[in-house]
Amino acid sequence: MSRTLSISALTGVLVLSMLLALGIGKYPIGLDTWSALLQGTAPDIAGSVVFELRLPRIIAAVLVGAALSVSGAAFQSMFVNPLVSPSLLGVLAGASFGSALGILLSESWFVVQLLTFAFGGIAVLFAMGIALMYRGSGILILVLGGIISTSLFTSLLSVIKYTADPYDQLPSIVYWLMGSFALVERSTLLGVALPMLLGIATLMLLSKYLNVLSMGDDEARALGVNVRWIRIAAITAATLISSLTVVTAGVIGWVGLVIPHIARMAVGPDNRLLIPTSALLGGTYLLLVDTLSRTMFDSEIPIGILTSLVGIPAFVIILRNAKKGWG
């Protein structure tokens, strides 16, 4: 299948999934209601359900799924490691700590989101700071810095949970960390959509350089690539969009690890095709999982639980064929 045809087919599947998700829910939207909405004669509740509740949530799910998948694909190519995910350099642990700290200190949702984004970046800067202390040690020390940063902010998160009010703040922290799109509002979406799209676009523009980096640093330098600045730009873009996913919907695991593998098995290791494919697959996948989370039972299931339950067996299955995508 040609590059244009595969991207067009995946785009069509994503758009169809979005239209289906708009109509599915506790207030089903049938063809007659759609017709009435187009003619402006539908009841107010139908317009509110579609445009105020479901549409922002659906767009957020697509954006978060695409962002996690693209950052995972970029990290895996950059570090030439199939086990790498967006959490490698501590961004998700830092963002989780920031959101918990925000819930502990303030009742303002804006403060929670601001601290979530800020500490996601601080965690990555901490990991890169450790790497800079040992110049010349390369990728290995950067990965170890990420492990140290993740452990540090996970420990700090435990401190926050221990000190939080067990009847009010602690349930809020635990629920948020399990991930959910239930609290997505239009204002939140307007705030995160543009930087998230810019981050995804930046990684797509860097895709040809990521191809060269996957050959090794020495080979990349021999081909005239500025390894240091390309890596900093890619890490900055991946960190930005990963932090914004936590700002939007809490911590959602396994998407950034599993989806790039599926995309790589489908289209191969060329990042010029792999990254847009990962974005489309990730957006569609998370949208479908979110639709299940809000419709399977009377009460909504946190989406992080479902992505883990689906992602773990899926990863076990694709591991058998994962090597094919790195050929």
Coordinates of C-alpha atoms in Angstrom, one line a residue:
M1 CA 0.0 0.0 0.0
S2 CA 1.5 3.4 -1.0
R3 CA 2.3 6.0 1.6
T4 CA -0.5 8.3 0.5
L5 CA -3.1 5.6 0.4
S6 CA -2.3 4.2 3.8
I7 CA -2.4 7.6 5.5
S8 CA -5.7 8.4 3.7
A9 CA -7.2 5.1 4.8
L10 CA -6.2 5.6 8.4
T11 CA -7.5 9.2 8.3
G12 CA -10.9 7.9 7.0
V13 CA -11.1 5.3 9.8
L14 CA -10.3 8.1 12.4
V15 CA -13.0 10.4 11.0
L16 CA -15.6 7.5 10.9
S17 CA -14.7 6.6 14.5
M18 CA -15.2 10.2 15.6
L19 CA -18.7 10.3 13.9
L20 CA -19.7 7.0 15.5
A21 CA -18.4 8.2 19.0
L22 CA -20.5 11.4 18.6
G23 CA -23.7 9.3 18.3
I24 CA -22.9 6.7 21.0
G25 CA -23.7 7.2 24.7
K26 CA -26.4 7.4 27.3
Y27 CA -28.2 9.9 25.1
P28 CA -28.0 8.3 21.7
I29 CA -27.9 10.6 18.7
G30 CA -29.8 8.9 15.8
L31 CA -30.1 9.9 12.1
D32 CA -33.3 11.9 12.8
T33 CA -31.6 13.9 15.6
W34 CA -28.6 14.6 13.3
S35 CA -31.0 15.8 10.6
A36 CA -32.7 18.1 13.1
L37 CA -29.4 19.4 14.3
L38 CA -28.4 20.3 10.8
Q39 CA -31.8 22.1 10.3
G40 CA -31.6 23.8 13.7
T41 CA -34.8 22.2 15.0
A42 CA -33.2 19.7 17.4
P43 CA -34.0 20.1 21.2
D44 CA -31.4 22.1 23.1
I45 CA -30.3 19.0 25.0
A46 CA -29.2 17.3 21.8
G47 CA -27.0 20.3 20.9
S48 CA -25.5 20.4 24.3
V49 CA -24.7 16.7 24.4
V50 CA -23.0 16.8 20.9
F51 CA -21.2 20.2 21.0
E52 CA -20.6 20.9 24.7
L53 CA -20.0 17.4 26.0
R54 CA -19.0 14.8 23.4
L55 CA -17.2 16.9 20.8
P56 CA -14.5 18.4 23.1
R57 CA -14.0 15.0 24.7
I58 CA -13.6 13.2 21.4
I59 CA -11.1 15.8 20.1
A60 CA -9.2 15.5 23.4
A61 CA -9.0 11.7 23.1
V62 CA -7.8 11.9 19.6
L63 CA -5.1 14.5 20.4
V64 CA -3.9 12.7 23.5
G65 CA -3.7 9.3 21.7
A66 CA -1.8 10.9 18.9
A67 CA 0.5 12.8 21.2
L68 CA 1.4 9.8 23.3
S69 CA 1.9 7.6 20.2
V70 CA 4.1 10.1 18.4
S71 CA 6.3 10.8 21.4
G72 CA 6.7 7.1 22.0
A73 CA 7.7 6.5 18.4
A74 CA 10.2 9.4 18.5
F75 CA 11.8 8.1 21.7
Q76 CA 12.0 4.6 20.4
S77 CA 13.7 5.7 17.2
M78 CA 16.0 8.2 19.0
F79 CA 17.2 5.7 21.6
V80 CA 17.0 2.7 19.2
N81 CA 15.1 0.8 21.9
P82 CA 11.8 -1.0 21.5
L83 CA 11.0 -0.8 25.3
V84 CA 11.1 3.0 25.5
S85 CA 7.9 5.0 26.1
P86 CA 7.1 8.7 26.7
S87 CA 7.8 8.1 30.4
L88 CA 11.5 7.4 29.8
L89 CA 12.9 10.7 31.0
G90 CA 10.5 11.1 33.9
V91 CA 8.0 13.4 32.3
L92 CA 4.9 11.4 33.3
A93 CA 6.2 10.9 36.9
G94 CA 6.9 14.6 37.2
A95 CA 3.6 15.6 35.7
S96 CA 1.8 13.2 38.1
F97 CA 3.6 14.8 41.1
G98 CA 2.7 18.2 39.8
S99 CA -1.0 17.4 39.5
A100 CA -1.1 15.8 43.0
L101 CA 0.7 18.9 44.4
G102 CA -1.8 21.1 42.7
I103 CA -4.8 19.2 44.2
L104 CA -3.1 19.4 47.6
L105 CA -2.4 23.1 47.5
S106 CA -5.3 24.6 45.6
E107 CA -8.9 24.1 44.6
S108 CA -8.2 25.9 41.3
W109 CA -8.2 23.6 38.3
F110 CA -5.9 26.0 36.5
V111 CA -3.3 25.8 39.2
V112 CA -3.4 22.0 39.0
Q113 CA -2.9 22.0 35.3
L114 CA -0.1 24.6 35.5
L115 CA 1.8 22.6 38.1
T116 CA 1.2 19.4 36.1
F117 CA 2.8 20.9 33.0
A118 CA 5.6 22.6 35.0
F119 CA 6.8 19.6 36.9
G120 CA 6.7 17.4 33.7
G121 CA 9.3 19.7 32.3
I122 CA 11.3 20.0 35.5
A123 CA 11.5 16.2 35.7
V124 CA 13.0 16.0 32.2
L125 CA 15.4 18.9 32.9
F126 CA 16.5 17.1 36.0
A127 CA 17.3 13.9 34.0
M128 CA 19.1 16.0 31.4
G129 CA 21.0 17.8 34.1
I130 CA 22.3 14.5 35.4
A131 CA 23.4 13.6 31.9
L132 CA 25.3 16.9 31.5
M133 CA 27.2 16.2 34.7
Y134 CA 28.8 13.2 32.9
R135 CA 29.6 14.6 29.5
G136 CA 30.7 12.0 26.9
S137 CA 28.7 9.2 28.5
G138 CA 26.1 9.4 25.8
I139 CA 22.6 7.9 25.7
L140 CA 23.1 5.5 28.5
I141 CA 23.6 8.1 31.2
L142 CA 20.6 10.1 29.9
V143 CA 18.4 7.0 30.3
L144 CA 19.8 6.4 33.8
G145 CA 19.1 10.1 34.5
G146 CA 15.5 9.4 33.4
I147 CA 15.3 6.4 35.7
I148 CA 16.6 8.5 38.7
S149 CA 14.2 11.4 37.9
T150 CA 11.2 8.9 37.6
S151 CA 12.1 7.4 41.0
L152 CA 12.5 10.8 42.6
F153 CA 9.2 12.1 41.5
T154 CA 7.4 8.8 42.2
S155 CA 8.7 9.0 45.7
L156 CA 7.6 12.6 46.1
L157 CA 4.1 11.6 44.8
S158 CA 3.9 9.0 47.6
V159 CA 4.7 11.8 50.1
I160 CA 1.9 13.9 48.7
K161 CA -0.5 10.9 48.9
Y162 CA 0.5 10.2 52.5
T163 CA -0.1 13.8 53.6
A164 CA -3.3 14.4 51.6
D165 CA -6.7 14.4 53.3
P166 CA -7.9 10.8 53.0
Y167 CA -11.6 11.7 52.6
D168 CA -11.3 14.5 50.0
Q169 CA -7.9 15.1 48.4
L170 CA -6.5 11.6 48.3
P171 CA -9.5 10.1 46.3
S172 CA -9.2 13.1 43.8
I173 CA -5.5 12.4 43.4
V174 CA -5.9 8.7 42.8
Y175 CA -8.8 9.2 40.4
W176 CA -6.9 11.8 38.4
L177 CA -3.9 9.5 38.2
M178 CA -6.0 6.7 36.7
G179 CA -6.8 9.0 33.7
S180 CA -10.2 10.3 32.5
F181 CA -11.6 12.6 29.8
A182 CA -14.7 13.3 31.9
L183 CA -13.4 16.7 33.1
V184 CA -12.3 17.9 29.7
E185 CA -13.8 21.3 29.0
R186 CA -13.7 23.5 25.9
S187 CA -11.4 26.0 27.6
T188 CA -8.9 23.3 28.5
L189 CA -9.0 21.9 24.9
L190 CA -8.4 25.4 23.4
G191 CA -5.4 25.8 25.7
V192 CA -3.7 22.6 24.9
A193 CA -4.7 21.8 21.4
L194 CA -2.4 24.3 19.6
P195 CA 0.9 23.5 21.5
M196 CA 0.1 19.8 21.2
L197 CA -0.4 20.0 17.4
L198 CA 2.8 22.1 17.1
G199 CA 4.8 19.5 19.1
I200 CA 3.4 16.7 16.9
A201 CA 4.2 18.7 13.8
T202 CA 7.8 19.3 15.0
L203 CA 8.4 15.6 15.5
M204 CA 7.1 14.9 12.0
L205 CA 9.5 17.6 10.6
L206 CA 12.3 15.9 12.5
S207 CA 11.4 12.4 11.3
K208 CA 14.1 12.3 8.6
Y209 CA 16.8 13.2 11.2
L210 CA 15.4 10.6 13.6
N211 CA 16.0 8.1 10.8
V212 CA 19.7 9.1 10.8
L213 CA 19.9 9.1 14.6
S214 CA 18.6 5.5 14.7
M215 CA 21.8 4.5 12.7
G216 CA 24.0 5.7 15.7
D217 CA 25.6 9.0 16.7
D218 CA 28.8 8.5 14.9
E219 CA 27.1 7.7 11.6
A220 CA 24.8 10.7 12.1
R221 CA 27.7 13.0 12.6
A222 CA 29.4 11.6 9.6
L223 CA 26.4 12.5 7.5
G224 CA 26.5 16.1 8.8
V225 CA 23.6 15.9 11.4
N226 CA 24.0 18.0 14.5
V227 CA 23.2 15.1 16.9
R228 CA 23.1 17.2 20.0
W229 CA 20.6 19.9 18.8
I230 CA 18.4 17.4 16.9
R231 CA 18.1 15.3 20.1
I232 CA 17.4 18.3 22.3
A233 CA 14.7 19.5 19.9
A234 CA 13.1 16.1 19.7
I235 CA 13.2 15.6 23.5
T236 CA 11.7 19.1 24.0
A237 CA 8.8 18.5 21.6
A238 CA 8.1 15.0 23.0
T239 CA 8.3 16.3 26.6
L240 CA 5.9 19.2 25.8
I241 CA 3.2 17.0 24.3
S242 CA 3.6 14.3 26.9
S243 CA 3.1 16.8 29.7
L244 CA 0.1 18.2 28.0
T245 CA -1.5 14.8 27.8
V246 CA -1.4 14.6 31.7
V247 CA -2.7 18.2 31.9
T248 CA -5.7 17.1 29.7
A249 CA -6.6 13.7 31.0
G250 CA -4.3 12.4 33.8
V251 CA -1.9 9.5 33.3
I252 CA -2.7 7.1 30.5
G253 CA -0.3 4.3 30.1
W254 CA 0.7 1.8 27.4
V255 CA -0.5 3.9 24.5
G256 CA 3.0 5.4 23.8
L257 CA 4.6 1.9 24.1
V258 CA 2.2 -0.3 22.2
I259 CA 0.9 1.8 19.3
P260 CA 4.4 2.7 17.8
H261 CA 5.1 -1.1 17.7
I262 CA 1.9 -1.8 15.8
A263 CA 2.6 1.1 13.4
R264 CA 6.2 -0.1 12.9
M265 CA 5.0 -3.6 12.0
A266 CA 2.5 -2.1 9.6
V267 CA 4.7 0.4 7.7
G268 CA 8.3 -0.3 8.7
P269 CA 10.9 1.8 10.6
D270 CA 11.0 4.9 8.3
N271 CA 9.9 7.7 10.7
R272 CA 8.6 9.8 7.8
L273 CA 5.7 7.3 7.6
L274 CA 5.9 5.8 11.0
I275 CA 5.2 9.0 13.0
P276 CA 2.1 10.1 11.1
T277 CA 0.8 6.5 11.1
S278 CA 1.4 6.3 14.9
A279 CA -0.5 9.6 15.3
L280 CA -3.6 8.3 13.4
L281 CA -3.5 4.8 15.0
G282 CA -3.0 6.3 18.5
G283 CA -5.9 8.8 18.1
T284 CA -8.3 6.2 16.8
Y285 CA -7.3 3.7 19.5
L286 CA -7.7 6.0 22.4
L287 CA -11.0 7.3 21.0
L288 CA -12.4 3.8 20.8
V289 CA -11.2 2.9 24.4
D290 CA -12.7 6.2 25.7
T291 CA -16.0 5.4 24.1
L292 CA -15.9 2.0 25.8
S293 CA -15.0 3.5 29.1
R294 CA -18.1 5.8 29.1
T295 CA -20.6 3.3 27.7
M296 CA -19.8 -0.2 29.0
F297 CA -21.3 0.3 32.5
D298 CA -23.6 2.8 34.3
S299 CA -20.6 4.5 35.8
E300 CA -17.5 5.5 33.8
I301 CA -14.3 3.4 34.1
P302 CA -11.1 5.4 34.3
I303 CA -9.5 5.1 30.9
G304 CA -6.0 4.4 32.3
I305 CA -7.4 1.1 33.7
L306 CA -8.7 0.1 30.3
T307 CA -5.6 1.0 28.4
S308 CA -3.5 -1.1 30.7
L309 CA -5.9 -4.1 30.5
V310 CA -5.9 -3.8 26.7
G311 CA -2.2 -2.8 26.3
I312 CA -0.6 -5.5 28.4
P313 CA -1.9 -8.5 26.5
A314 CA -1.5 -6.6 23.2
F315 CA 2.1 -6.0 24.0
V316 CA 2.7 -9.6 24.8
I317 CA 1.2 -10.6 21.5
I318 CA 3.1 -8.1 19.3
L319 CA 6.4 -8.9 21.0
R320 CA 6.6 -12.0 19.0
N321 CA 6.6 -10.0 15.7
A322 CA 8.2 -6.8 17.1
K323 CA 11.6 -7.5 15.5
K324 CA 10.1 -7.3 12.0
G325 CA 9.5 -3.6 12.4
W326 CA 13.2 -2.9 13.2
G327 CA 14.5 -4.6 10.2

